[in-house]
Coordinates of C-alpha atoms in Angstrom, one line a residue:
X1 CA 0.0 0.0 0.0
X2 CA 1.3 3.4 -1.0
X3 CA 2.2 5.5 2.0
X4 CA 0.3 8.9 2.1
X5 CA 2.5 11.9 2.9
X6 CA 1.4 13.3 6.2
X7 CA 0.7 17.0 6.8
X8 CA 0.7 19.0 9.9
X9 CA -2.9 19.9 11.2
X10 CA -1.8 23.4 11.9
X11 CA -0.4 23.9 8.4
X12 CA -3.5 22.3 7.0
X13 CA -5.7 24.8 8.8
X14 CA -3.6 27.7 7.7
X15 CA -3.7 26.4 4.1
X16 CA -7.5 26.1 4.3
X17 CA -7.9 29.6 5.7
X18 CA -5.5 31.2 3.1
X19 CA -7.2 29.3 0.2
X20 CA -10.6 30.4 1.5
X21 CA -9.5 34.0 1.6
X22 CA -8.0 33.9 -1.9
X23 CA -11.2 32.4 -3.2
X24 CA -13.2 35.2 -1.4
X25 CA -10.8 37.8 -2.8
X26 CA -11.2 36.4 -6.4
X27 CA -14.9 36.4 -6.0
X28 CA -14.9 40.0 -4.8
X29 CA -12.6 41.0 -7.7
X30 CA -14.9 39.3 -10.1
X31 CA -17.9 41.0 -8.5
X32 CA -16.3 44.5 -8.9
X33 CA -15.2 43.8 -12.4
X34 CA -18.6 42.4 -13.5
X35 CA -20.6 45.2 -11.8
X36 CA -18.2 48.0 -12.7
X37 CA -20.4 49.0 -15.7
X38 CA -23.4 48.9 -13.5
X39 CA -21.8 51.2 -11.0
X40 CA -20.5 53.4 -13.8
X41 CA -23.8 53.7 -15.6
X42 CA -25.6 54.4 -12.3
X43 CA -23.2 57.4 -11.7
X44 CA -23.9 58.6 -15.2
X45 CA -27.6 58.4 -14.8
X46 CA -27.4 60.5 -11.6
X47 CA -25.3 63.1 -13.3
X48 CA -27.7 63.3 -16.3
X49 CA -30.8 63.6 -14.2
X50 CA -29.3 66.3 -12.1
X51 CA -28.2 68.2 -15.2
X52 CA -31.6 67.8 -16.8
X53 CA -33.4 69.2 -13.7
X54 CA -31.0 72.2 -13.7
X55 CA -31.6 73.0 -17.4
X56 CA -35.4 72.5 -17.2
X57 CA -35.6 75.0 -14.4
X58 CA -33.6 77.6 -16.3
X59 CA -34.9 77.5 -19.8
X60 CA -37.8 79.6 -21.0
X61 CA -40.4 77.6 -23.0
X62 CA -43.0 80.3 -23.3
X63 CA -42.3 81.4 -26.9
X64 CA -41.5 79.7 -30.1
X65 CA -37.8 80.0 -29.4
X66 CA -36.0 78.2 -26.6
X67 CA -34.1 80.9 -24.8
X68 CA -30.8 80.0 -23.0
X69 CA -27.1 80.9 -23.0
X70 CA -25.9 77.9 -24.9
X71 CA -22.3 79.0 -25.2
X72 CA -22.1 79.2 -21.4
X73 CA -23.6 75.8 -21.1
X74 CA -20.8 74.2 -23.2
X75 CA -18.1 76.1 -21.4
X76 CA -18.9 75.3 -17.8
X77 CA -19.6 71.5 -18.1
X78 CA -18.6 68.4 -20.1
X79 CA -22.2 67.3 -20.2
X80 CA -23.4 68.4 -23.6
X81 CA -26.9 69.1 -24.5
X82 CA -28.7 68.7 -27.8
X83 CA -32.2 69.9 -28.3
X84 CA -34.7 68.2 -30.7
X85 CA -38.0 69.8 -31.8
X86 CA -40.3 67.5 -33.6
X87 CA -37.4 65.1 -34.1
X88 CA -35.2 67.8 -35.7
X89 CA -32.1 68.9 -34.0
X90 CA -31.7 72.6 -33.3
X91 CA -28.3 73.9 -33.9
X92 CA -27.1 76.0 -31.0
X93 CA -24.1 78.4 -30.8
X94 CA -20.9 76.8 -29.4
X95 CA -22.1 73.2 -30.0
X96 CA -19.0 70.9 -30.6
X97 CA -18.8 69.4 -34.1
X98 CA -18.5 65.8 -32.8
X99 CA -22.1 65.9 -31.5
X100 CA -23.4 66.0 -35.0
X101 CA -22.3 62.4 -35.4
X102 CA -25.2 61.3 -33.3
X103 CA -27.8 63.9 -34.3
X104 CA -29.6 61.4 -36.5
X105 CA -30.2 58.8 -33.9
X106 CA -33.8 58.7 -33.0
X107 CA -35.3 59.3 -29.5
X108 CA -34.4 56.8 -26.8
X109 CA -34.9 57.1 -23.1
X110 CA -32.4 54.3 -22.6
X111 CA -28.8 55.1 -21.7
X112 CA -26.7 54.3 -24.7
X113 CA -22.9 54.0 -25.3
X114 CA -21.1 55.2 -28.4
X115 CA -17.5 55.6 -29.5
X116 CA -16.5 58.9 -31.0
X117 CA -12.9 59.7 -32.0
X118 CA -11.6 56.8 -29.9
X119 CA -13.4 58.1 -26.8
X120 CA -16.4 56.6 -25.0
X121 CA -19.6 58.7 -24.7
X122 CA -22.9 58.0 -23.1
X123 CA -26.2 59.7 -24.1
X124 CA -29.8 59.6 -23.1
X125 CA -32.9 61.6 -24.1
X126 CA -35.4 63.3 -21.8
X127 CA -38.7 64.7 -23.0
X128 CA -40.3 67.9 -21.7
X129 CA -44.1 68.8 -21.8
X130 CA -43.6 72.5 -21.0
X131 CA -44.1 73.5 -24.6
X132 CA -47.6 72.7 -25.8
X133 CA -47.0 73.4 -29.5
X134 CA -44.0 71.2 -30.2
X135 CA -42.7 67.8 -29.3
X136 CA -39.4 68.7 -27.6
X137 CA -36.8 66.5 -26.0
X138 CA -33.2 67.0 -24.7
X139 CA -30.3 64.7 -25.5
X140 CA -27.5 64.8 -22.9
X141 CA -24.1 63.5 -24.0
X142 CA -21.3 62.9 -21.5
X143 CA -17.7 61.8 -21.9
X144 CA -16.8 58.8 -19.8
X145 CA -13.6 60.4 -18.6
X146 CA -15.4 63.3 -17.1
X147 CA -17.6 61.1 -15.0
X148 CA -15.1 58.4 -14.0
X149 CA -13.7 60.1 -10.9
X150 CA -16.5 58.8 -8.6
X151 CA -16.4 55.5 -10.3
X152 CA -12.7 55.1 -10.1
X153 CA -12.8 56.2 -6.5
X154 CA -15.4 53.6 -5.6
X155 CA -13.4 50.8 -7.4
X156 CA -10.2 51.8 -5.6
X157 CA -12.0 51.7 -2.3
X158 CA -13.2 48.2 -3.2
X159 CA -9.7 47.0 -4.1
X160 CA -8.2 48.5 -0.9
X161 CA -11.0 46.8 1.1
X162 CA -10.2 43.5 -0.5
X163 CA -6.5 43.9 0.2
X164 CA -7.2 44.8 3.8
X165 CA -9.4 41.8 4.2
X166 CA -6.7 39.5 2.7
X167 CA -4.1 40.9 5.0
X168 CA -6.3 40.6 8.1
X169 CA -7.3 37.0 7.4
X170 CA -3.7 36.0 6.5
X171 CA -2.6 37.5 9.8
X172 CA -5.3 35.7 11.7
X173 CA -4.5 32.4 9.9
X174 CA -0.8 32.6 10.5
X175 CA -1.3 33.5 14.2
X176 CA -3.8 30.7 14.7
X177 CA -1.6 28.3 12.8
X178 CA 1.4 29.2 15.1
X179 CA -0.8 28.8 18.2
X180 CA -2.1 25.4 17.0
X181 CA 1.3 24.2 16.0
X182 CA 2.7 25.0 19.5
X183 CA -0.3 23.3 21.1
X184 CA 0.1 20.2 19.0
X185 CA 3.8 20.2 19.4
X186 CA 3.4 20.3 23.2
X187 CA 0.9 17.4 23.1
X188 CA 3.2 15.5 20.7
X189 CA 6.1 15.8 23.2
X190 CA 3.8 14.6 26.0
X191 CA 2.7 11.5 24.0
X192 CA 6.3 10.8 22.9
X193 CA 7.6 11.0 26.5
X194 CA 5.0 8.4 27.5
X195 CA 6.2 6.0 24.7
X196 CA 9.9 6.6 25.3
X197 CA 9.8 6.2 29.0
X198 CA 7.6 3.0 28.7
X199 CA 5.6 4.4 31.7
X200 CA 1.9 4.2 31.0
X201 CA 1.1 5.5 34.5
X202 CA 2.1 9.0 33.2
X203 CA -0.8 11.1 31.9
X204 CA -1.0 13.8 29.2
X205 CA -1.7 17.3 30.6
X206 CA -3.2 20.1 28.5
X207 CA -3.9 23.7 29.8
X208 CA -4.8 25.4 26.5
X209 CA -8.0 27.0 25.4
X210 CA -9.1 24.5 22.6
X211 CA -11.9 22.2 23.7
X212 CA -11.1 19.7 21.0
X213 CA -7.5 19.4 22.2
X214 CA -8.8 18.7 25.8
X215 CA -11.2 16.1 24.4
X216 CA -8.3 14.5 22.6
X217 CA -6.1 14.5 25.7
X218 CA -8.9 13.0 27.8
X219 CA -9.5 10.3 25.3
X220 CA -5.8 9.5 25.2
X221 CA -5.7 9.4 29.0
X222 CA -8.7 7.1 29.1
X223 CA -6.9 4.8 26.7
X224 CA -3.8 4.8 29.0
X225 CA -6.1 4.1 31.9
X226 CA -7.5 1.1 30.1
X227 CA -4.0 0.0 29.0
X228 CA -2.7 0.3 32.6
X229 CA -5.7 -1.5 34.1
X230 CA -5.4 -4.3 31.5
X231 CA -1.7 -4.6 32.0
X232 CA -2.1 -4.8 35.8
X233 CA -4.8 -7.4 35.3
X234 CA -2.6 -9.3 33.0
X235 CA 0.2 -9.3 35.5
X236 CA -2.2 -10.4 38.3
X237 CA -3.6 -13.0 36.0
X238 CA -0.1 -14.5 35.2
X239 CA 0.7 -14.4 38.9
X240 CA -2.6 -16.1 39.9
X241 CA -2.2 -18.8 37.2
X242 CA 1.3 -19.5 38.2
X243 CA 0.3 -19.7 41.8
X244 CA -2.5 -22.1 41.1
X245 CA -0.4 -24.3 38.9
X246 CA 2.6 -24.3 41.2
X247 CA 1.0 -26.5 43.9
X248 CA -0.2 -29.4 41.6
X249 CA 3.1 -29.3 39.6
X250 CA 5.1 -29.5 42.8
X251 CA 3.0 -32.4 44.0
X252 CA 3.4 -34.2 40.6
X253 CA 7.1 -33.7 40.6
X254 CA 7.5 -34.9 44.2
X255 CA 5.3 -38.0 43.6
X256 CA 7.1 -38.7 40.4
X257 CA 10.5 -38.6 42.1
X258 CA 9.2 -40.8 44.9
X259 CA 7.7 -43.3 42.4
X260 CA 11.0 -43.7 40.6
X261 CA 12.7 -45.1 43.7
X262 CA 13.4 -48.8 43.4
X263 CA 13.0 -49.8 47.1
X264 CA 9.5 -48.6 47.8
X265 CA 6.6 -51.0 48.1
X266 CA 4.3 -51.4 45.0
X267 CA 1.3 -50.1 47.0
X268 CA 3.1 -46.8 47.7
X269 CA 4.1 -46.5 44.1
X270 CA 0.5 -47.0 43.1
X271 CA -0.5 -44.3 45.6
X272 CA 2.0 -42.0 44.1
X273 CA 0.6 -42.5 40.6
X274 CA -2.9 -42.0 42.0
X275 CA -1.8 -38.6 43.4
X276 CA -0.2 -37.6 40.1
X277 CA -3.4 -38.5 38.2
X278 CA -5.5 -36.6 40.7
X279 CA -3.3 -33.5 40.4
X280 CA -3.3 -33.8 36.6
X281 CA -7.1 -33.7 36.6
X282 CA -7.0 -30.6 38.7
X283 CA -4.6 -28.9 36.3
X284 CA -6.7 -30.0 33.3
X285 CA -9.8 -28.5 35.0
X286 CA -8.0 -25.2 35.6
X287 CA -6.6 -25.1 32.1
X288 CA -10.0 -25.9 30.5
X289 CA -11.8 -23.3 32.6
X290 CA -9.2 -20.7 31.6
X291 CA -9.6 -21.6 27.9
X292 CA -13.4 -21.3 28.3
X293 CA -13.0 -17.8 29.8
X294 CA -10.6 -16.8 27.2
X295 CA -12.9 -18.0 24.5
X296 CA -15.9 -16.1 25.9
X297 CA -13.9 -12.9 26.4
X298 CA -13.4 -12.5 22.7
X299 CA -15.2 -9.4 21.5
X300 CA -16.5 -11.1 18.4
X301 CA -17.7 -14.3 20.2
X302 CA -21.3 -15.0 19.4
X303 CA -23.5 -17.5 21.3
X304 CA -25.9 -19.9 19.6
X305 CA -29.4 -19.3 21.1
X306 CA -32.2 -21.8 21.1
X307 CA -35.5 -22.1 23.0
X308 CA -34.9 -23.0 26.6
X309 CA -37.3 -24.3 29.3
X310 CA -35.4 -23.0 32.3
X311 CA -37.3 -25.0 34.9
X312 CA -36.3 -28.3 33.2
X313 CA -32.8 -27.1 32.6
X314 CA -32.3 -26.3 36.3
X315 CA -33.7 -29.7 37.3
X316 CA -31.5 -31.6 34.9
X317 CA -28.3 -29.8 36.0
X318 CA -29.1 -30.2 39.7
X319 CA -29.7 -33.9 39.4
X320 CA -26.3 -34.4 37.9
X321 CA -24.7 -32.4 40.7
X322 CA -26.5 -34.4 43.4
X323 CA -25.3 -37.7 41.9
X324 CA -21.7 -36.6 42.0
X325 CA -21.7 -34.5 45.2
X326 CA -20.1 -37.1 47.5
X327 CA -22.0 -35.8 50.4
X328 CA -25.6 -35.4 51.6
X329 CA -27.3 -32.7 49.6
X330 CA -30.9 -31.5 49.9
X331 CA -32.1 -29.3 47.0
X332 CA -35.5 -27.7 47.3
X333 CA -37.1 -26.8 43.9
X334 CA -39.4 -23.7 43.6
X335 CA -39.5 -23.6 39.9
X336 CA -42.1 -21.6 38.1
X337 CA -42.6 -21.8 34.3
X338 CA -39.9 -19.8 32.7
X339 CA -39.1 -19.8 28.9
X340 CA -36.6 -17.9 26.9
X341 CA -33.7 -18.2 24.5
X342 CA -30.1 -19.0 25.2
X343 CA -27.1 -21.2 24.8
X344 CA -28.0 -24.4 26.8
X345 CA -24.4 -25.5 27.2
X346 CA -23.2 -22.2 28.7
X347 CA -26.3 -21.7 30.8
X348 CA -25.7 -25.2 32.3
X349 CA -22.2 -24.2 33.2
X350 CA -23.4 -21.0 35.0
X351 CA -26.2 -22.8 36.9
X352 CA -23.8 -25.6 37.8
X353 CA -21.2 -23.1 39.2
X354 CA -23.8 -21.4 41.4
X355 CA -25.3 -24.6 42.8
X356 CA -21.9 -26.2 43.3
X357 CA -20.7 -23.1 45.3
X358 CA -23.9 -23.2 47.4
X359 CA -23.1 -26.9 48.3
X360 CA -19.4 -26.2 48.8
X361 CA -19.9 -23.4 51.3
X362 CA -22.8 -25.0 53.2
X363 CA -22.8 -27.6 56.0
X364 CA -23.6 -31.2 54.9
X365 CA -27.4 -31.8 55.0
X366 CA -28.2 -28.1 54.5
X367 CA -31.1 -27.1 52.2
X368 CA -30.2 -25.5 48.8
X369 CA -33.2 -23.7 47.3
X370 CA -33.3 -23.3 43.6
X371 CA -36.1 -21.4 41.9
X372 CA -36.9 -20.1 38.4
X373 CA -39.4 -17.5 37.2
X374 CA -39.9 -14.7 34.6
X375 CA -41.0 -11.2 34.2
X376 CA -42.2 -9.3 31.1
X377 CA -38.6 -8.9 29.9
X378 CA -36.4 -11.3 31.9
X379 CA -36.0 -14.9 33.0
X380 CA -34.3 -15.5 36.4
X381 CA -32.6 -18.5 38.1
X382 CA -32.1 -18.1 41.9
X383 CA -29.9 -20.2 44.1
X384 CA -30.2 -19.7 47.9
X385 CA -28.0 -21.5 50.6
X386 CA -27.7 -21.5 54.3
X387 CA -23.9 -21.4 54.3
X388 CA -21.1 -19.3 55.7
X389 CA -22.2 -16.2 53.8
X390 CA -20.0 -13.4 52.4
X391 CA -18.8 -10.2 54.1
X392 CA -19.6 -6.8 52.7
X393 CA -15.9 -6.3 52.0
X394 CA -15.6 -9.5 50.0
X395 CA -18.8 -8.9 48.0
X396 CA -17.1 -6.3 45.9
X397 CA -14.4 -8.8 44.8
X398 CA -16.2 -12.1 44.3
X399 CA -16.4 -11.7 40.5
X400 CA -12.7 -11.0 40.2
X401 CA -10.8 -13.9 38.7
X402 CA -8.9 -16.1 41.1
X403 CA -10.3 -14.2 44.1
X404 CA -11.1 -16.3 47.1
X405 CA -12.4 -14.9 50.4
X406 CA -10.3 -15.7 53.5
X407 CA -12.9 -18.2 54.8
X408 CA -12.8 -20.1 51.5
X409 CA -9.1 -20.4 51.1
X410 CA -9.1 -24.1 52.0
X411 CA -12.1 -25.1 50.0
X412 CA -11.7 -26.7 46.6
X413 CA -11.7 -24.4 43.6
X414 CA -9.8 -21.7 41.8
X415 CA -12.0 -18.6 42.1
X416 CA -13.0 -18.8 38.4
X417 CA -16.6 -20.1 38.7
X418 CA -18.3 -16.8 39.5
X419 CA -16.4 -14.8 36.9
X420 CA -17.3 -17.4 34.3
X421 CA -20.9 -17.4 35.3
X422 CA -21.0 -13.6 35.1
X423 CA -19.5 -13.6 31.6
X424 CA -22.1 -16.2 30.4
X425 CA -24.9 -14.0 31.8
X426 CA -23.4 -10.9 30.0
X427 CA -23.3 -12.8 26.7
X428 CA -27.1 -13.4 27.2
X429 CA -27.6 -9.6 27.8
X430 CA -28.0 -10.4 31.4
X431 CA -26.4 -10.0 34.8
X432 CA -26.0 -11.6 38.2
X433 CA -27.0 -10.2 41.6
X434 CA -25.9 -11.4 45.0
X435 CA -27.3 -10.9 48.5
X436 CA -25.4 -12.3 51.4
X437 CA -24.9 -12.1 55.2
X438 CA -22.2 -13.8 57.2
X439 CA -23.3 -17.1 58.8
X440 CA -26.8 -16.8 57.3
X441 CA -26.2 -17.7 53.7
X442 CA -26.1 -16.2 50.2
X443 CA -28.6 -15.7 47.3
X444 CA -27.3 -15.6 43.7
X445 CA -29.7 -14.7 40.9
X446 CA -29.0 -14.9 37.2
X447 CA -31.2 -12.6 35.1
X448 CA -31.4 -13.5 31.4
X449 CA -33.1 -11.2 28.8
X450 CA -35.9 -12.9 27.0

């Protein structure tokens, strides 16, 4: 796979900001260029209207002749006037010759552009109704150069505004980029220090103003918390497994060495092999339980569900336990109809663990009450005993792997039954609750979602 070249986030943000401002500047330039004629023609119309009002107020229309000082009008302004009476142009003193090039153009109240002697002119006609005898209109002609001062000033202001905006945004982009770069660099050093020191107990600190950076740091710290917790669990797990395996291995080694001796009676040699076999079974039980837990812990592990009659399943599991208990066991059934879906094999393991624990921590002959029932959304299996109970301090730890309360140190088991049962319940979208009081017994209840 081709490796993609990496880019600094800060530089990327600066590039985006600068590219955005350039696009905005180009848009504004296009806007000014495209609408420059509109602005220009708007200025011309204003000037022509103003000039027309002035002349209309000064001209005398009472007689047949139109009285006005025409030479003065051409001297004091560059807005030229042509007068038409009944569509015929009236020649006036002082009128420039170039105006005659447009004298034959008919009446139009629309602003028009024309090129005369390499110069651009605009003209527009305005009618007057002050003279009742004739149809009179005025044609105003203006050179573009004489009107461009306001237009050019407006355009220049626009260009200066665009330049100022570009400078401002560039300054903000560069400043923001530097600040972000420093913030990311600081975080990068913190993260690298954690990796280089191989110390996952160290946490990343951030005291900046960016909320996203804080969220990123918090997420990184939560990941480190999980890593540290998992690593500690792994260390404890290895220690616990080693501890549990050390005893049977030591016994097997001792019995094997004793059985190798030539001068021991055959009965003692048989006893040694019997002990080795017994310890081998214990090791196999431990290893198989660990493998089962490991298999169930996989995130992508999916259970196979089928219809389950929980009352029948509990009865079947308990019968097998009683047959192999090796002591007097009294189980009281209080099973109500309960139906749901689940993995029968895994549910049997969970029920067996709870019932076996109840027998293990109760006096011989004690009554173990097993009940089933259901609600609208859940099925439950409850196991009650009259055993030694569990202290409040130990209740918090009983679902930890390899954990055994002080009073149960000398009982058979590895402290894996409850964690395994809890994991089975979780795979069925369920959970386990426990109520216990020392010297009065315990009640474990498995809840399974229907």
